[in-house]
XYZ file of N, CA, C and O in Angstrom:
484
model
N 30.371 67.505 129.744
C 29.019 68.009 130.509
C 28.816 66.706 131.522
O 28.942 65.539 131.490
N 28.249 67.337 132.696
C 28.037 66.599 133.969
C 26.481 66.903 134.238
O 26.370 67.804 134.365
N 26.031 65.789 134.621
C 24.444 65.989 135.327
C 24.210 65.223 136.209
O 24.990 64.365 136.889
N 23.107 65.917 137.340
C 23.043 65.413 138.802
C 21.679 65.003 138.365
O 20.884 66.220 138.367
N 20.736 64.059 138.635
C 19.535 63.765 138.417
C 19.082 63.263 139.706
O 19.579 61.998 140.023
N 18.216 63.769 140.333
C 17.565 63.197 141.609
C 15.978 62.801 141.771
O 15.380 62.794 140.464
N 15.793 61.750 142.576
C 14.757 61.002 142.472
C 14.212 61.092 143.860
O 14.989 60.780 144.888
N 12.916 61.045 143.995
C 12.699 60.453 145.562
C 11.726 61.184 146.071
O 11.326 60.679 147.164
N 11.711 62.384 146.064
C 10.577 63.216 146.678
C 9.556 63.121 146.871
O 8.893 62.006 145.926
N 8.570 63.636 147.486
C 7.245 63.382 147.320
C 6.778 63.898 149.017
O 7.259 64.690 149.602
N 5.528 63.774 149.404
C 4.496 63.797 150.084
C 4.154 62.756 151.367
O 4.073 61.560 150.988
N 4.723 63.208 152.421
C 4.453 62.048 153.550
C 3.905 62.220 154.734
O 4.012 63.648 154.835
N 3.239 61.636 155.605
C 2.988 61.967 156.535
C 4.031 61.892 157.851
O 5.228 61.570 157.878
N 3.599 62.868 158.685
C 4.547 63.103 160.093
C 5.071 61.368 160.301
O 4.029 60.493 160.695
N 6.324 61.143 160.633
C 6.486 59.852 161.302
C 6.925 59.156 160.150
O 7.617 57.788 160.537
N 6.588 59.204 159.020
C 7.018 58.327 157.666
C 8.392 58.501 157.280
O 9.247 58.980 157.799
N 8.525 57.715 156.022
C 9.928 57.550 155.288
C 10.027 57.813 153.867
O 8.713 57.908 153.195
N 11.252 58.504 153.608
C 11.222 58.831 152.117
C 12.950 58.406 151.551
O 13.766 58.951 152.920
N 13.051 58.078 150.586
C 14.336 58.064 150.062
C 14.769 58.755 148.959
O 14.101 58.487 148.008
N 15.442 59.449 149.274
C 15.927 60.232 147.733
C 17.496 59.867 147.137
O 18.203 58.903 148.161
N 17.431 59.844 145.908
C 18.584 59.415 145.280
C 19.116 60.238 144.214
O 18.228 61.135 143.777
N 20.282 60.406 144.163
C 21.158 61.422 143.038
C 22.008 60.584 141.953
O 22.998 59.938 142.800
N 21.887 60.540 140.892
C 22.871 60.026 140.283
C 23.787 60.887 139.165
O 23.109 61.669 138.590
N 24.934 60.831 139.736
C 26.069 61.724 138.554
C 26.453 60.955 137.340
O 26.856 59.926 137.416
N 26.401 61.669 136.028
C 26.618 61.355 134.872
C 27.456 62.071 134.010
O 27.369 63.348 134.253
N 27.917 61.521 133.380
C 29.230 62.628 132.130
C 30.505 62.443 132.234
O 30.817 60.983 132.366
N 31.174 63.321 131.447
C 32.344 62.843 131.519
C 32.832 63.538 132.999
O 33.784 64.346 133.177
N 33.035 62.475 133.900
C 33.734 62.583 135.089
C 34.684 61.675 135.363
O 34.574 60.525 135.016
N 36.115 62.203 136.023
C 36.872 61.629 136.307
C 37.296 61.450 137.681
O 37.597 60.321 138.025
N 36.880 62.002 138.507
C 36.785 61.703 140.304
C 36.025 62.470 140.871
O 35.815 63.463 140.623
N 35.188 61.931 142.205
C 34.418 62.578 142.590
C 34.670 62.288 144.004
O 35.498 61.391 144.425
N 34.581 63.468 144.896
C 35.280 63.574 146.429
C 33.808 63.666 147.314
O 33.072 62.692 147.198
N 33.655 64.723 147.608
C 32.606 64.750 148.715
C 30.841 64.624 148.001
O 30.831 65.650 146.847
N 30.177 63.857 148.469
C 28.659 63.744 148.047
C 27.842 64.411 148.927
O 28.168 63.776 150.537
N 26.694 65.035 148.931
C 26.002 65.258 149.958
C 24.485 65.923 149.783
O 24.050 65.825 148.552
N 23.718 66.089 150.810
C 22.402 66.617 150.519
C 22.327 68.066 151.116
O 22.782 68.067 152.253
N 21.743 68.751 150.672
C 21.128 70.049 151.225
C 19.955 70.593 151.037
O 19.180 69.583 150.115
N 19.201 70.889 151.586
C 17.837 71.590 151.822
C 17.431 73.115 151.853
O 18.390 73.995 152.629
N 16.412 73.673 151.257
C 16.059 74.817 151.575
C 14.648 75.350 151.647
O 13.850 74.415 150.719
N 14.076 75.416 152.860
C 12.951 75.584 152.883
C 12.788 76.763 152.683
O 13.131 78.024 152.515
N 11.207 77.478 152.240
C 10.687 78.944 151.927
C 10.964 79.778 152.952
O 10.742 79.721 153.932
N 11.868 81.028 152.384
C 12.168 81.785 153.289
C 13.528 81.444 154.366
O 13.822 82.319 154.917
N 14.088 80.577 153.956
C 15.136 80.281 154.909
C 16.281 80.130 153.982
O 16.098 80.015 152.464
N 17.686 80.154 154.576
C 18.948 79.892 153.381
C 19.241 78.236 153.141
O 18.592 77.282 154.037
N 19.855 77.976 152.032
C 20.239 76.777 152.113
C 20.864 75.892 153.274
O 21.910 76.432 153.495
N 20.676 75.023 153.287
C 21.495 74.212 154.786
C 22.162 72.998 154.318
O 21.426 72.114 153.753
N 23.022 72.795 155.002
C 23.675 71.153 154.611
C 23.066 70.308 155.280
O 23.098 70.448 156.921
N 22.516 69.407 154.710
C 21.951 68.113 155.845
C 22.552 66.973 156.303
O 22.789 66.297 157.584
N 23.676 66.626 155.318
C 24.215 65.385 155.254
C 25.555 65.297 154.431
O 25.164 65.876 152.962
N 26.790 64.599 154.530
C 27.622 64.954 153.564
C 28.548 63.515 153.711
O 28.531 62.552 155.117
N 29.069 62.869 152.779
C 29.946 61.609 152.829
C 31.217 61.987 152.295
O 31.062 62.149 150.762
N 32.353 61.729 152.624
C 33.426 61.520 152.115
C 33.737 60.254 151.017
O 32.934 59.517 151.590
N 34.521 60.331 149.743
C 34.856 59.168 149.370
C 35.399 57.877 150.325
O 34.976 57.162 149.963
N 35.742 57.924 151.461
C 36.132 56.833 152.652
C 35.173 56.491 153.233
O 35.438 55.787 154.303
N 34.054 57.151 153.214
C 32.396 57.023 154.174
C 32.875 57.858 155.291
O 31.748 57.444 155.979
N 33.101 58.574 155.440
C 33.176 59.777 156.586
C 32.253 60.408 156.601
O 31.751 61.142 155.228
N 31.054 60.599 157.622
C 29.961 61.437 157.459
C 29.479 62.545 158.146
O 30.386 62.480 159.270
N 28.770 63.496 157.772
C 28.384 64.786 158.693
C 26.793 65.044 158.637
O 26.729 64.819 157.585
N 26.371 65.190 159.641
C 24.815 65.341 159.561
C 24.486 66.946 160.508
O 25.216 67.139 161.485
N 23.684 67.098 160.085
C 23.147 68.578 160.717
C 22.231 67.886 161.984
O 21.778 66.963 161.950
N 22.778 68.513 163.178
C 22.003 68.043 164.232
C 20.734 67.710 164.115
O 20.098 66.630 164.956
N 19.734 68.198 163.546
C 18.107 67.965 163.605
C 17.919 66.580 163.035
O 16.691 66.556 163.025
N 18.808 66.022 162.158
C 18.218 65.113 161.824
C 19.053 63.819 161.904
O 19.186 62.744 161.164
N 20.192 63.720 162.980
C 20.912 62.899 163.774
C 20.059 61.789 163.936
O 18.919 61.784 164.779
N 20.187 60.781 163.507
C 19.534 59.671 164.303
C 18.304 59.023 163.409
O 17.621 58.320 163.500
N 17.703 60.111 162.233
C 16.903 59.879 161.542
C 17.260 59.679 160.153
O 16.532 59.124 159.457
N 18.356 60.508 159.516
C 18.566 60.328 158.302
C 19.943 59.564 158.069
O 20.829 59.548 159.155
N 20.182 58.982 157.394
C 21.270 58.322 156.596
C 21.807 58.345 155.263
O 21.186 57.947 154.396
N 22.869 58.764 155.006
C 23.373 59.169 153.546
C 24.394 57.732 153.377
O 24.899 57.418 154.296
N 24.247 57.407 152.207
C 24.815 56.312 151.569
C 25.658 57.047 150.240
O 24.828 57.774 149.613
N 26.322 56.229 149.807
C 26.818 56.252 148.457
C 27.144 55.061 147.715
O 27.846 54.527 148.515
N 27.384 55.104 146.287
C 27.879 54.003 145.545
C 28.666 54.380 144.592
O 28.686 55.161 143.645
N 30.307 54.293 145.377
C 31.197 55.094 144.145
C 31.565 54.699 142.886
O 31.762 54.968 142.044
N 30.808 53.145 142.533
C 31.202 52.417 141.419
C 30.032 53.219 140.719
O 30.232 52.994 139.403
N 29.010 53.624 141.228
C 27.769 54.018 140.199
C 27.648 55.625 140.250
O 26.803 56.134 140.017
N 28.343 56.133 141.010
C 28.420 57.559 141.216
C 27.149 58.139 141.639
O 26.590 58.721 141.430
N 26.688 57.546 142.565
C 25.378 57.834 142.978
C 25.261 58.067 144.888
O 26.431 57.457 145.511
N 24.685 58.712 145.166
C 24.373 59.156 146.754
C 22.979 59.126 147.094
O 22.177 59.167 145.961
N 22.524 58.550 147.967
C 21.110 58.446 148.714
C 21.038 58.991 150.024
O 22.021 59.160 150.660
N 19.747 59.447 150.619
C 19.407 59.828 151.543
C 18.269 59.265 152.291
O 17.323 59.383 151.690
N 18.525 58.289 153.106
C 17.214 57.806 153.602
C 16.718 58.606 154.850
O 17.403 58.898 155.911
N 15.446 58.927 154.925
C 15.240 59.807 155.972
C 13.816 58.758 156.388
O 13.006 58.870 156.132
N 14.026 58.798 157.855
C 12.914 58.225 158.478
C 12.594 59.110 159.628
O 12.944 60.370 160.063
N 11.107 58.816 160.362
C 10.838 59.790 161.408
C 10.574 60.768 161.108
O 10.755 61.879 161.754
N 9.957 61.549 159.839
C 10.087 62.658 159.187
C 9.080 63.850 159.992
O 8.162 62.818 160.512
N 9.471 64.891 160.277
C 8.595 66.142 160.993
C 8.482 66.815 159.641
O 9.128 67.040 158.877
N 7.383 67.637 160.227
C 6.880 68.987 159.258
C 8.168 69.731 158.926
O 8.263 70.227 158.224
N 8.673 70.310 160.113
C 10.135 70.902 159.942
C 11.198 70.547 158.905
O 11.900 71.189 158.439
N 10.796 69.410 158.308
C 11.736 68.825 157.186
C 11.551 69.098 155.965
O 11.905 68.497 154.973
N 9.988 69.845 155.773
C 9.588 70.214 154.368
C 10.658 71.353 153.767
O 11.011 72.289 154.715
N 10.997 71.046 152.863
C 12.066 71.776 151.818
C 12.369 71.011 150.728
O 11.794 70.038 150.124
N 12.881 71.747 149.755
C 13.542 71.183 148.680
C 14.868 70.647 148.786
O 15.860 71.706 149.407
N 15.147 69.591 148.355
C 16.233 69.047 148.742
C 17.187 68.720 147.465
O 16.624 68.476 146.435
N 18.438 69.376 147.642
C 19.391 68.991 146.663
C 20.735 68.164 146.785
O 21.137 68.329 147.660
N 20.899 67.595 145.852
C 22.246 67.024 146.071
C 23.378 67.844 145.721
O 23.194 68.339 144.725
N 24.591 67.510 146.233
C 25.544 68.350 146.022
C 27.038 67.473 145.626
O 26.807 66.669 146.474
N 27.492 67.317 144.689
C 28.718 66.686 144.417
C 30.027 67.274 144.014
O 29.584 68.528 143.180
N 30.837 66.969 144.287
C 32.327 67.984 144.488
C 33.054 66.826 143.392
O 33.170 65.922 143.740
N 33.409 67.425 142.269
C 33.874 66.317 141.370
C 35.116 66.801 140.456
O 34.968 68.118 140.152
N 35.971 66.106 139.691
C 36.680 66.835 138.393
C 36.421 65.938 137.159
O 36.212 64.486 137.338
N 35.947 66.903 136.240
C 35.858 66.285 134.884
C 36.990 65.948 134.228
O 37.973 66.382 134.640
N 36.473 64.794 133.642
C 37.933 64.171 132.567
C 38.552 65.439 131.839
O 37.881 66.319 131.168
N 39.840 65.328 132.108
C 40.800 66.108 131.351
C 41.094 67.163 132.162
O 41.410 68.597 131.380
N 40.052 68.244 133.195
C 40.077 68.916 134.081
C 41.658 68.909 135.316
O 41.648 67.757 135.672
N 41.854 69.794 136.151
C 43.198 69.657 136.638
C 42.326 70.097 138.030
O 42.541 69.954 139.293
N 41.177 70.753 138.052
C 40.501 71.431 139.617
C 38.919 70.595 139.481
O 38.473 69.815 138.677
N 38.412 70.851 140.854
C 37.339 70.173 141.300
C 36.205 71.572 141.229
O 36.359 72.457 141.998
N 35.021 70.693 140.637
C 34.051 71.965 140.706
C 32.837 71.362 141.742
O 32.826 70.038 141.777
N 32.090 72.342 142.091
C 30.892 71.613 142.705
C 29.529 71.876 141.851
O 29.282 72.821 141.134
N 29.061 70.680 141.794
C 27.696 70.537 141.055
C 26.166 70.307 142.193
O 26.606 69.715 142.765
N 25.205 70.748 141.621
C 23.921 70.634 142.119
C 23.156 69.831 141.071
O 23.111 70.271 140.195
N 22.169 69.059 141.732
C 21.000 68.528 141.463
C 19.710 69.503 140.977
O 19.798 70.562 141.618
N 18.901 69.077 140.437
C 17.642 69.982 140.142
C 16.621 70.429 141.050
O 15.842 71.346 141.585
N 16.808 69.693 142.115
C 16.181 69.913 143.457
C 14.828 68.887 143.709
O 14.342 68.523 142.470
N 14.534 68.499 144.669
C 13.242 67.449 144.875
C 12.463 68.049 146.070
O 13.539 68.127 147.123
N 11.004 68.309 145.924
C 10.393 68.579 147.027
C 10.228 67.514 148.360
O 9.627 66.313 147.597
N 10.415 67.849 149.045
C 9.794 66.895 150.412
C 8.762 67.608 151.017
O 9.550 68.516 151.687
N 7.680 66.982 151.181
C 6.376 67.649 151.926
C 5.992 66.728 153.334
O 5.782 65.570 153.223
N 6.330 66.708 154.269
C 5.881 66.115 155.574
C 4.630 67.158 155.930
O 4.577 68.084 156.572
N 3.532 66.271 156.229
C 1.989 66.785 156.662
C 2.377 66.205 157.969
O 2.569 65.121 158.388
N 1.157 67.446 158.798
C 1.442 66.866 160.158
C -0.060 66.379 160.461
O -0.886 66.178 159.624
């Protein structure tokens, strides 16, 4: 069984910072891409930031220069440092991990439980 546990959401004023973290645990053989998605009320879930095992990154245009994704391959963790937050960043943030469980031949996508980020104006 695999679990993704997120932490770090909360309420912050415009211009503030938050750091989200996600830890994957369980019978994991290998992790490939790790990332963060978000979903605001009434909107579709969107990809915010992704990172490959070798460190290649991709960002949503609206967060470039403000958000930074990082990962610790030894600890199976991924983090998202969010600076200069804006009210439009308000959403539930989900970590997303593609991994292969021990004894399995294929890769599956797993989601964290979601953490609320609220940016007040």
